[in-house]
Amino acid sequence: MKVNQLVEKVLENWHIKIFCLIAATLLYLFNSFSTVEKKSFVVPVQVIQDGAVMQVGSLRKNVNVVVRLPENETSSIHANQIHASVNLNSFTESGTFSVPVNIELDEQLLEIDPLEIRVNPEFLEVKVENRELKYIPIEVSLVGEPEHGYFVSEYSVTPTSVEITGPRASVFSTEKISTERIDLTGLKRTFETETKLRNINNMIEVSEGTNCSVYVKIEPLPMEKSFENLPVVLTNLNSSFEITSELPRVSVKLKGLMPALETYNISANAIQADLSSIAEAGTYEIPLRFYVPLAFNIIEKSADTLKVNIIRKPEIHEAEPEATEAE
């Protein structure tokens, strides 16, 4: 009996009660929507690719994120609190796939109620290739010229190779990687320097520790220089003798280092013939002596000896005085 009475109470004026319920719901929704504001953001897309494949080709860099939240909360939300990403870790083969865009919010935004998030587009077309690993040599990049008279005789880099990873096609087409440019302009001494690697392919990842050490050996340039038509200086000839033959001119070629030899001028008495051993008149073959700095080597000379004719000087007799008439 009591149940019947309860049912009768509920059903009494039921159409009025339903109308009131609908009206209350509409009022609630109207109030909710009237206090909710929409805000749009442009958010960069991060590519998560720690698995077997890597993204290649072009990919949309940003997505539009629309946020609906209470009007009094709009000032508390900023673009840097919203993070968009596509995760490629579940893919294991090369191909083109439609990947959902994941949205993550900073923790303080999760406390806002109500909060509605929509992203456009919801999916991105991503082309991927299998990840590959390879070791490639490091090439030293030298620019400029050392100081005049010097040259690079040797250079090396430590380590000599580096590990790279990336999409299959990019890795297979990469044969070497260069260091940053090392300027040699005006240098004349050997040196060692720390530098970095220049990775010009954004698809390629270089293993950790991209610093390297470069050793450059700079030395003076060797050169040869000829001196022509040089006189021979005769020394230590006994004063009672004289030379009747004409003395030839001599040429020499020196080898040395450019910074010193280039500006060197041979002295007038650099080639000598020592005649101290001559005690009689006659024809003699006298060895030549060459006086040049120890830094230079004589690699050619037009003569090693000098042929000379030696005669004794005529004796000069003084005339006797004539006798006077008185004598």
mmCIF file of C-alpha atoms in Angstrom:
data_model
loop_
_atom_site.group_PDB
_atom_site.id
_atom_site.type_symbol
_atom_site.label_atom_id
_atom_site.label_comp_id
_atom_site.label_asym_id
_atom_site.label_seq_id
_atom_site.Cartn_x
_atom_site.Cartn_y
_atom_site.Cartn_z
ATOM 1 C CA MET A 1 0.000 0.000 0.000
ATOM 2 C CA LYS A 2 2.821 2.320 0.849
ATOM 3 C CA VAL A 3 4.570 1.530 -2.434
ATOM 4 C CA ASN A 4 1.447 2.335 -4.361
ATOM 5 C CA GLN A 5 1.147 5.628 -2.569
ATOM 6 C CA LEU A 6 4.814 6.469 -3.407
ATOM 7 C CA VAL A 7 4.255 5.720 -7.080
ATOM 8 C CA GLU A 8 1.124 7.820 -7.088
ATOM 9 C CA LYS A 9 3.034 10.694 -5.517
ATOM 10 C CA VAL A 10 5.789 10.448 -8.153
ATOM 11 C CA LEU A 11 3.358 10.283 -11.041
ATOM 12 C CA GLU A 12 1.230 13.060 -9.734
ATOM 13 C CA ASN A 13 1.518 16.036 -12.092
ATOM 14 C CA TRP A 14 4.316 14.155 -13.878
ATOM 15 C CA HIS A 15 4.253 16.403 -16.937
ATOM 16 C CA ILE A 16 4.938 19.446 -14.763
ATOM 17 C CA LYS A 17 7.784 17.675 -12.994
ATOM 18 C CA ILE A 18 9.412 16.642 -16.303
ATOM 19 C CA PHE A 19 9.117 20.205 -17.594
ATOM 20 C CA CYS A 20 10.802 21.513 -14.448
ATOM 21 C CA LEU A 21 13.619 18.970 -14.776
ATOM 22 C CA ILE A 22 14.238 19.926 -18.395
ATOM 23 C CA ALA A 23 14.148 23.589 -17.523
ATOM 24 C CA ALA A 24 16.637 23.093 -14.692
ATOM 25 C CA THR A 25 18.994 21.168 -16.984
ATOM 26 C CA LEU A 26 18.800 23.848 -19.627
ATOM 27 C CA LEU A 27 19.465 26.540 -17.071
ATOM 28 C CA TYR A 28 22.495 24.613 -15.798
ATOM 29 C CA LEU A 29 23.891 24.132 -19.287
ATOM 30 C CA PHE A 30 23.255 27.745 -20.223
ATOM 31 C CA ASN A 31 25.005 28.908 -17.120
ATOM 32 C CA SER A 32 27.921 26.554 -17.766
ATOM 33 C CA PHE A 33 28.379 27.620 -21.386
ATOM 34 C CA SER A 34 27.980 31.272 -20.603
ATOM 35 C CA THR A 35 30.967 31.103 -18.205
ATOM 36 C CA VAL A 36 33.229 28.945 -20.465
ATOM 37 C CA GLU A 37 35.651 30.609 -22.895
ATOM 38 C CA LYS A 38 37.472 29.184 -25.910
ATOM 39 C CA LYS A 39 41.178 29.864 -26.455
ATOM 40 C CA SER A 40 43.405 28.773 -29.371
ATOM 41 C CA PHE A 41 47.128 28.043 -29.426
ATOM 42 C CA VAL A 42 49.708 27.093 -32.054
ATOM 43 C CA VAL A 43 51.833 24.323 -30.537
ATOM 44 C CA PRO A 44 55.044 22.795 -31.997
ATOM 45 C CA VAL A 45 55.019 19.054 -32.631
ATOM 46 C CA GLN A 46 57.755 16.923 -31.088
ATOM 47 C CA VAL A 47 58.744 13.684 -32.834
ATOM 48 C CA ILE A 48 59.472 10.831 -30.419
ATOM 49 C CA GLN A 49 61.659 8.320 -32.264
ATOM 50 C CA ASP A 50 63.675 6.153 -29.916
ATOM 51 C CA GLY A 51 62.816 2.885 -31.638
ATOM 52 C CA ALA A 52 63.691 1.086 -34.863
ATOM 53 C CA VAL A 53 62.613 3.836 -37.276
ATOM 54 C CA MET A 54 63.191 7.557 -37.816
ATOM 55 C CA GLN A 55 61.120 10.236 -39.491
ATOM 56 C CA VAL A 56 62.286 11.387 -42.948
ATOM 57 C CA GLY A 57 61.048 14.004 -45.370
ATOM 58 C CA SER A 58 58.903 16.971 -44.452
ATOM 59 C CA LEU A 59 56.530 16.962 -41.494
ATOM 60 C CA ARG A 60 54.098 19.571 -40.229
ATOM 61 C CA LYS A 61 55.870 21.492 -37.478
ATOM 62 C CA ASN A 62 52.836 22.894 -35.589
ATOM 63 C CA VAL A 63 49.252 21.972 -34.768
ATOM 64 C CA ASN A 64 46.330 24.096 -33.603
ATOM 65 C CA VAL A 65 45.048 23.356 -30.103
ATOM 66 C CA VAL A 66 41.671 24.721 -28.958
ATOM 67 C CA VAL A 67 41.034 24.817 -25.207
ATOM 68 C CA ARG A 68 37.612 25.415 -23.582
ATOM 69 C CA LEU A 69 37.793 26.351 -19.916
ATOM 70 C CA PRO A 70 36.114 28.623 -17.361
ATOM 71 C CA GLU A 71 36.347 32.301 -18.164
ATOM 72 C CA ASN A 72 38.152 33.080 -14.937
ATOM 73 C CA GLU A 73 40.902 30.559 -15.797
ATOM 74 C CA THR A 74 41.835 31.838 -19.272
ATOM 75 C CA SER A 75 44.650 34.018 -18.007
ATOM 76 C CA SER A 76 46.311 31.054 -16.284
ATOM 77 C CA ILE A 77 46.928 28.974 -19.422
ATOM 78 C CA HIS A 78 49.786 29.534 -21.873
ATOM 79 C CA ALA A 79 51.054 27.800 -25.019
ATOM 80 C CA ASN A 80 54.201 26.502 -23.318
ATOM 81 C CA GLN A 81 52.009 24.462 -20.942
ATOM 82 C CA ILE A 82 50.638 22.420 -23.839
ATOM 83 C CA HIS A 83 52.817 19.774 -25.498
ATOM 84 C CA ALA A 84 52.064 18.023 -28.793
ATOM 85 C CA SER A 85 53.912 14.964 -30.073
ATOM 86 C CA VAL A 86 53.812 12.030 -32.445
ATOM 87 C CA ASN A 87 55.305 8.776 -31.186
ATOM 88 C CA LEU A 88 57.050 6.534 -33.728
ATOM 89 C CA ASN A 89 58.384 3.967 -31.287
ATOM 90 C CA SER A 90 55.745 1.384 -32.158
ATOM 91 C CA PHE A 91 56.763 1.216 -35.833
ATOM 92 C CA THR A 92 59.382 -1.291 -36.970
ATOM 93 C CA GLU A 93 59.365 -1.014 -40.777
ATOM 94 C CA SER A 94 59.889 1.737 -43.337
ATOM 95 C CA GLY A 95 56.762 3.321 -44.796
ATOM 96 C CA THR A 96 54.254 6.172 -44.499
ATOM 97 C CA PHE A 97 51.840 6.066 -41.576
ATOM 98 C CA SER A 98 48.990 8.141 -40.127
ATOM 99 C CA VAL A 99 50.109 8.846 -36.571
ATOM 100 C CA PRO A 100 47.838 10.384 -33.900
ATOM 101 C CA VAL A 101 48.884 13.673 -32.342
ATOM 102 C CA ASN A 102 49.221 13.275 -28.590
ATOM 103 C CA ILE A 103 48.483 16.245 -26.318
ATOM 104 C CA GLU A 104 49.927 16.542 -22.829
ATOM 105 C CA LEU A 105 49.243 19.344 -20.336
ATOM 106 C CA ASP A 106 51.327 20.633 -17.480
ATOM 107 C CA GLU A 107 50.131 19.319 -14.135
ATOM 108 C CA GLN A 108 48.619 22.603 -12.916
ATOM 109 C CA LEU A 109 46.226 22.680 -15.896
ATOM 110 C CA LEU A 110 44.752 19.317 -14.937
ATOM 111 C CA GLU A 111 43.131 20.935 -11.906
ATOM 112 C CA ILE A 112 40.935 23.174 -14.074
ATOM 113 C CA ASP A 113 37.319 21.982 -14.364
ATOM 114 C CA PRO A 114 35.700 21.992 -16.832
ATOM 115 C CA LEU A 115 38.507 21.657 -19.398
ATOM 116 C CA GLU A 116 38.079 20.551 -22.995
ATOM 117 C CA ILE A 117 41.002 20.029 -25.445
ATOM 118 C CA ARG A 118 40.761 19.662 -29.210
ATOM 119 C CA VAL A 119 43.662 19.383 -31.675
ATOM 120 C CA ASN A 120 43.663 20.044 -35.407
ATOM 121 C CA PRO A 121 44.745 17.983 -37.246
ATOM 122 C CA GLU A 122 44.289 14.912 -35.090
ATOM 123 C CA PHE A 123 46.600 12.763 -37.254
ATOM 124 C CA LEU A 124 49.812 13.478 -39.179
ATOM 125 C CA GLU A 125 51.157 11.597 -42.179
ATOM 126 C CA VAL A 126 54.711 10.565 -41.274
ATOM 127 C CA LYS A 127 57.240 8.895 -43.559
ATOM 128 C CA VAL A 128 59.752 6.732 -41.688
ATOM 129 C CA GLU A 129 62.854 4.707 -42.520
ATOM 130 C CA ASN A 130 64.690 2.088 -40.523
ATOM 131 C CA ARG A 131 67.396 3.431 -38.233
ATOM 132 C CA GLU A 132 70.967 2.511 -39.215
ATOM 133 C CA LEU A 133 74.373 2.824 -37.507
ATOM 134 C CA LYS A 134 77.718 3.381 -39.221
ATOM 135 C CA TYR A 135 81.288 4.464 -38.505
ATOM 136 C CA ILE A 136 82.695 7.126 -40.847
ATOM 137 C CA PRO A 137 86.127 8.808 -41.015
ATOM 138 C CA ILE A 138 86.738 12.333 -39.752
ATOM 139 C CA GLU A 139 88.192 14.763 -42.291
ATOM 140 C CA VAL A 140 90.266 17.737 -41.141
ATOM 141 C CA SER A 141 89.105 21.020 -42.695
ATOM 142 C CA LEU A 142 92.058 23.414 -43.129
ATOM 143 C CA VAL A 143 91.641 26.870 -44.672
ATOM 144 C CA GLY A 144 94.029 29.722 -45.362
ATOM 145 C CA GLU A 145 97.765 29.655 -46.040
ATOM 146 C CA PRO A 146 100.620 29.633 -43.507
ATOM 147 C CA GLU A 147 103.096 32.503 -43.467
ATOM 148 C CA HIS A 148 105.147 32.900 -46.642
ATOM 149 C CA GLY A 149 107.929 30.343 -46.688
ATOM 150 C CA TYR A 150 106.076 27.757 -44.586
ATOM 151 C CA PHE A 151 103.842 24.796 -45.410
ATOM 152 C CA VAL A 152 101.773 22.080 -43.706
ATOM 153 C CA SER A 153 103.926 18.976 -43.775
ATOM 154 C CA GLU A 154 101.613 16.765 -41.728
ATOM 155 C CA TYR A 155 98.271 16.764 -39.916
ATOM 156 C CA SER A 156 96.111 14.255 -38.066
ATOM 157 C CA VAL A 157 92.894 14.031 -36.037
ATOM 158 C CA THR A 158 92.004 12.059 -32.913
ATOM 159 C CA PRO A 159 89.745 10.111 -32.987
ATOM 160 C CA THR A 160 89.987 9.185 -36.651
ATOM 161 C CA SER A 161 86.346 8.051 -36.986
ATOM 162 C CA VAL A 162 82.949 8.617 -35.372
ATOM 163 C CA GLU A 163 79.671 6.716 -35.011
ATOM 164 C CA ILE A 164 76.571 8.111 -36.727
ATOM 165 C CA THR A 165 72.934 6.991 -36.675
ATOM 166 C CA GLY A 166 69.993 8.004 -38.791
ATOM 167 C CA PRO A 167 67.592 6.906 -41.538
ATOM 168 C CA ARG A 168 69.015 4.159 -43.737
ATOM 169 C CA ALA A 169 69.368 6.234 -46.939
ATOM 170 C CA SER A 170 70.996 9.197 -45.186
ATOM 171 C CA VAL A 171 73.470 7.018 -43.294
ATOM 172 C CA PHE A 172 74.496 4.982 -46.360
ATOM 173 C CA SER A 173 75.081 8.159 -48.408
ATOM 174 C CA THR A 174 77.290 9.781 -45.747
ATOM 175 C CA GLU A 175 80.938 8.889 -46.387
ATOM 176 C CA LYS A 176 82.751 11.277 -44.037
ATOM 177 C CA ILE A 177 82.289 14.144 -41.605
ATOM 178 C CA SER A 178 84.449 17.261 -41.383
ATOM 179 C CA THR A 179 85.835 19.204 -38.481
ATOM 180 C CA GLU A 180 85.070 22.861 -38.077
ATOM 181 C CA ARG A 181 87.333 25.023 -40.219
ATOM 182 C CA ILE A 182 90.822 25.607 -38.854
ATOM 183 C CA ASP A 183 92.386 28.819 -40.161
ATOM 184 C CA LEU A 184 96.111 28.593 -40.953
ATOM 185 C CA THR A 185 96.502 32.172 -42.198
ATOM 186 C CA GLY A 186 99.864 33.601 -41.169
ATOM 187 C CA LEU A 187 100.905 30.639 -38.981
ATOM 188 C CA LYS A 188 104.477 29.329 -38.902
ATOM 189 C CA ARG A 189 104.553 26.984 -35.925
ATOM 190 C CA THR A 190 103.276 23.463 -35.282
ATOM 191 C CA PHE A 191 100.172 23.373 -33.067
ATOM 192 C CA GLU A 192 97.430 21.167 -31.641
ATOM 193 C CA THR A 193 93.862 22.354 -31.065
ATOM 194 C CA GLU A 194 90.469 21.108 -29.872
ATOM 195 C CA THR A 195 87.596 21.516 -32.313
ATOM 196 C CA LYS A 196 84.113 20.199 -33.090
ATOM 197 C CA LEU A 197 82.583 18.234 -35.938
ATOM 198 C CA ARG A 198 80.437 19.941 -38.589
ATOM 199 C CA ASN A 199 77.276 17.899 -39.096
ATOM 200 C CA ILE A 200 75.543 19.412 -42.127
ATOM 201 C CA ASN A 201 72.799 16.748 -42.321
ATOM 202 C CA ASN A 202 70.060 17.268 -39.742
ATOM 203 C CA MET A 203 68.849 13.707 -40.313
ATOM 204 C CA ILE A 204 72.166 12.334 -39.036
ATOM 205 C CA GLU A 205 72.928 12.046 -35.331
ATOM 206 C CA VAL A 206 76.584 11.997 -34.281
ATOM 207 C CA SER A 207 77.496 9.923 -31.249
ATOM 208 C CA GLU A 208 78.284 11.664 -27.980
ATOM 209 C CA GLY A 209 81.696 13.216 -27.648
ATOM 210 C CA THR A 210 81.821 15.151 -30.920
ATOM 211 C CA ASN A 211 84.940 17.066 -29.852
ATOM 212 C CA CYS A 212 88.178 16.020 -31.503
ATOM 213 C CA SER A 213 91.848 16.976 -31.364
ATOM 214 C CA VAL A 214 93.672 18.150 -34.502
ATOM 215 C CA TYR A 215 97.472 18.169 -34.835
ATOM 216 C CA VAL A 216 99.012 20.328 -37.579
ATOM 217 C CA LYS A 217 102.748 20.323 -38.301
ATOM 218 C CA ILE A 218 104.001 23.498 -40.013
ATOM 219 C CA GLU A 219 107.572 23.632 -41.336
ATOM 220 C CA PRO A 220 109.700 25.989 -43.439
ATOM 221 C CA LEU A 221 109.605 25.275 -47.152
ATOM 222 C CA PRO A 222 112.796 23.865 -48.660
ATOM 223 C CA MET A 223 114.152 25.812 -51.629
ATOM 224 C CA GLU A 224 117.084 26.002 -54.002
ATOM 225 C CA LYS A 225 118.848 29.171 -55.073
ATOM 226 C CA SER A 226 121.553 29.690 -57.683
ATOM 227 C CA PHE A 227 124.377 32.236 -57.586
ATOM 228 C CA GLU A 228 126.062 32.927 -60.926
ATOM 229 C CA ASN A 229 129.284 34.499 -62.112
ATOM 230 C CA LEU A 230 131.032 34.567 -58.748
ATOM 231 C CA PRO A 231 134.696 35.641 -58.475
ATOM 232 C CA VAL A 232 137.408 33.407 -57.038
ATOM 233 C CA VAL A 233 139.501 35.065 -54.363
ATOM 234 C CA LEU A 234 143.184 33.997 -54.341
ATOM 235 C CA THR A 235 144.868 33.880 -50.947
ATOM 236 C CA ASN A 236 148.342 33.371 -49.527
ATOM 237 C CA LEU A 237 150.310 33.631 -52.803
ATOM 238 C CA ASN A 238 153.994 34.255 -52.197
ATOM 239 C CA SER A 239 154.798 37.828 -53.140
ATOM 240 C CA SER A 240 157.575 36.682 -55.456
ATOM 241 C CA PHE A 241 155.041 35.018 -57.763
ATOM 242 C CA GLU A 242 152.260 36.243 -59.942
ATOM 243 C CA ILE A 243 149.422 34.704 -61.968
ATOM 244 C CA THR A 244 149.390 35.017 -65.709
ATOM 245 C CA SER A 245 146.206 33.070 -66.478
ATOM 246 C CA GLU A 246 142.744 34.603 -66.557
ATOM 247 C CA LEU A 247 140.595 33.552 -63.588
ATOM 248 C CA PRO A 248 137.243 31.976 -64.495
ATOM 249 C CA ARG A 249 133.960 32.822 -62.763
ATOM 250 C CA VAL A 250 132.158 30.152 -60.741
ATOM 251 C CA SER A 251 128.476 29.330 -60.125
ATOM 252 C CA VAL A 252 126.938 27.475 -57.183
ATOM 253 C CA LYS A 253 123.462 26.285 -56.230
ATOM 254 C CA LEU A 254 122.462 26.163 -52.559
ATOM 255 C CA LYS A 255 119.667 24.289 -50.851
ATOM 256 C CA GLY A 256 118.099 25.427 -47.595
ATOM 257 C CA LEU A 257 114.932 26.652 -45.918
ATOM 258 C CA MET A 258 113.045 29.432 -47.668
ATOM 259 C CA PRO A 259 112.772 31.908 -44.749
ATOM 260 C CA ALA A 260 116.595 32.039 -44.559
ATOM 261 C CA LEU A 261 117.772 31.259 -48.098
ATOM 262 C CA GLU A 262 115.290 33.498 -49.898
ATOM 263 C CA THR A 263 116.902 36.670 -48.568
ATOM 264 C CA TYR A 264 120.489 35.386 -48.416
ATOM 265 C CA ASN A 265 123.136 37.099 -50.578
ATOM 266 C CA ILE A 266 126.433 35.303 -51.002
ATOM 267 C CA SER A 267 129.528 37.274 -50.002
ATOM 268 C CA ALA A 268 132.185 38.458 -52.473
ATOM 269 C CA ASN A 269 134.875 36.222 -50.934
ATOM 270 C CA ALA A 270 132.716 33.090 -50.554
ATOM 271 C CA ILE A 271 134.896 31.156 -53.072
ATOM 272 C CA GLN A 272 138.606 31.039 -52.409
ATOM 273 C CA ALA A 273 141.738 29.296 -53.653
ATOM 274 C CA ASP A 274 144.639 28.906 -51.203
ATOM 275 C CA LEU A 275 148.011 29.282 -52.991
ATOM 276 C CA SER A 276 150.223 29.020 -49.909
ATOM 277 C CA SER A 277 151.690 25.677 -51.019
ATOM 278 C CA ILE A 278 153.161 27.064 -54.278
ATOM 279 C CA ALA A 279 156.948 27.408 -54.090
ATOM 280 C CA GLU A 280 157.885 27.224 -57.773
ATOM 281 C CA ALA A 281 156.602 28.645 -61.001
ATOM 282 C CA GLY A 282 154.361 26.377 -63.038
ATOM 283 C CA THR A 283 150.787 25.341 -63.765
ATOM 284 C CA TYR A 284 148.718 24.164 -60.819
ATOM 285 C CA GLU A 285 145.251 22.690 -60.172
ATOM 286 C CA ILE A 286 144.144 24.357 -56.951
ATOM 287 C CA PRO A 287 141.065 23.054 -55.029
ATOM 288 C CA LEU A 288 138.384 25.633 -54.438
ATOM 289 C CA ARG A 289 137.012 26.369 -51.000
ATOM 290 C CA PHE A 290 133.375 27.441 -50.603
ATOM 291 C CA TYR A 291 132.380 29.449 -47.547
ATOM 292 C CA VAL A 292 128.561 29.454 -46.987
ATOM 293 C CA PRO A 293 126.487 29.247 -43.777
ATOM 294 C CA LEU A 294 126.077 25.780 -42.271
ATOM 295 C CA ALA A 295 122.297 26.092 -42.717
ATOM 296 C CA PHE A 296 122.770 25.709 -46.490
ATOM 297 C CA ASN A 297 124.009 22.799 -48.568
ATOM 298 C CA ILE A 298 125.883 23.153 -51.836
ATOM 299 C CA ILE A 299 124.116 20.869 -54.295
ATOM 300 C CA GLU A 300 125.767 22.080 -57.502
ATOM 301 C CA LYS A 301 128.940 23.968 -58.423
ATOM 302 C CA SER A 302 130.459 24.731 -61.798
ATOM 303 C CA ALA A 303 133.995 23.886 -60.687
ATOM 304 C CA ASP A 304 135.833 22.140 -57.871
ATOM 305 C CA THR A 305 139.315 23.299 -58.790
ATOM 306 C CA LEU A 306 141.031 26.292 -60.334
ATOM 307 C CA LYS A 307 143.809 25.940 -62.932
ATOM 308 C CA VAL A 308 146.410 28.721 -62.642
ATOM 309 C CA ASN A 309 149.735 29.566 -64.310
ATOM 310 C CA ILE A 310 152.281 30.853 -61.855
ATOM 311 C CA ILE A 311 155.454 32.708 -62.852
ATOM 312 C CA ARG A 312 158.152 34.287 -60.807
ATOM 313 C CA LYS A 313 158.132 38.030 -60.849
ATOM 314 C CA PRO A 314 161.131 39.579 -62.713
ATOM 315 C CA GLU A 315 163.952 40.782 -60.452
ATOM 316 C CA ILE A 316 164.418 44.531 -60.379
ATOM 317 C CA HIS A 317 168.149 45.662 -60.280
ATOM 318 C CA GLU A 318 169.023 49.129 -59.080
ATOM 319 C CA ALA A 319 171.334 51.164 -61.475
ATOM 320 C CA GLU A 320 174.932 51.918 -60.186
ATOM 321 C CA PRO A 321 175.795 55.648 -59.895
ATOM 322 C CA GLU A 322 178.175 57.059 -62.661
ATOM 323 C CA ALA A 323 181.736 58.180 -61.574
ATOM 324 C CA THR A 324 182.364 61.936 -61.415
ATOM 325 C CA GLU A 325 185.129 63.703 -63.432
ATOM 326 C CA ALA A 326 187.011 64.468 -60.278
ATOM 327 C CA GLU A 327 187.334 60.804 -59.574
#
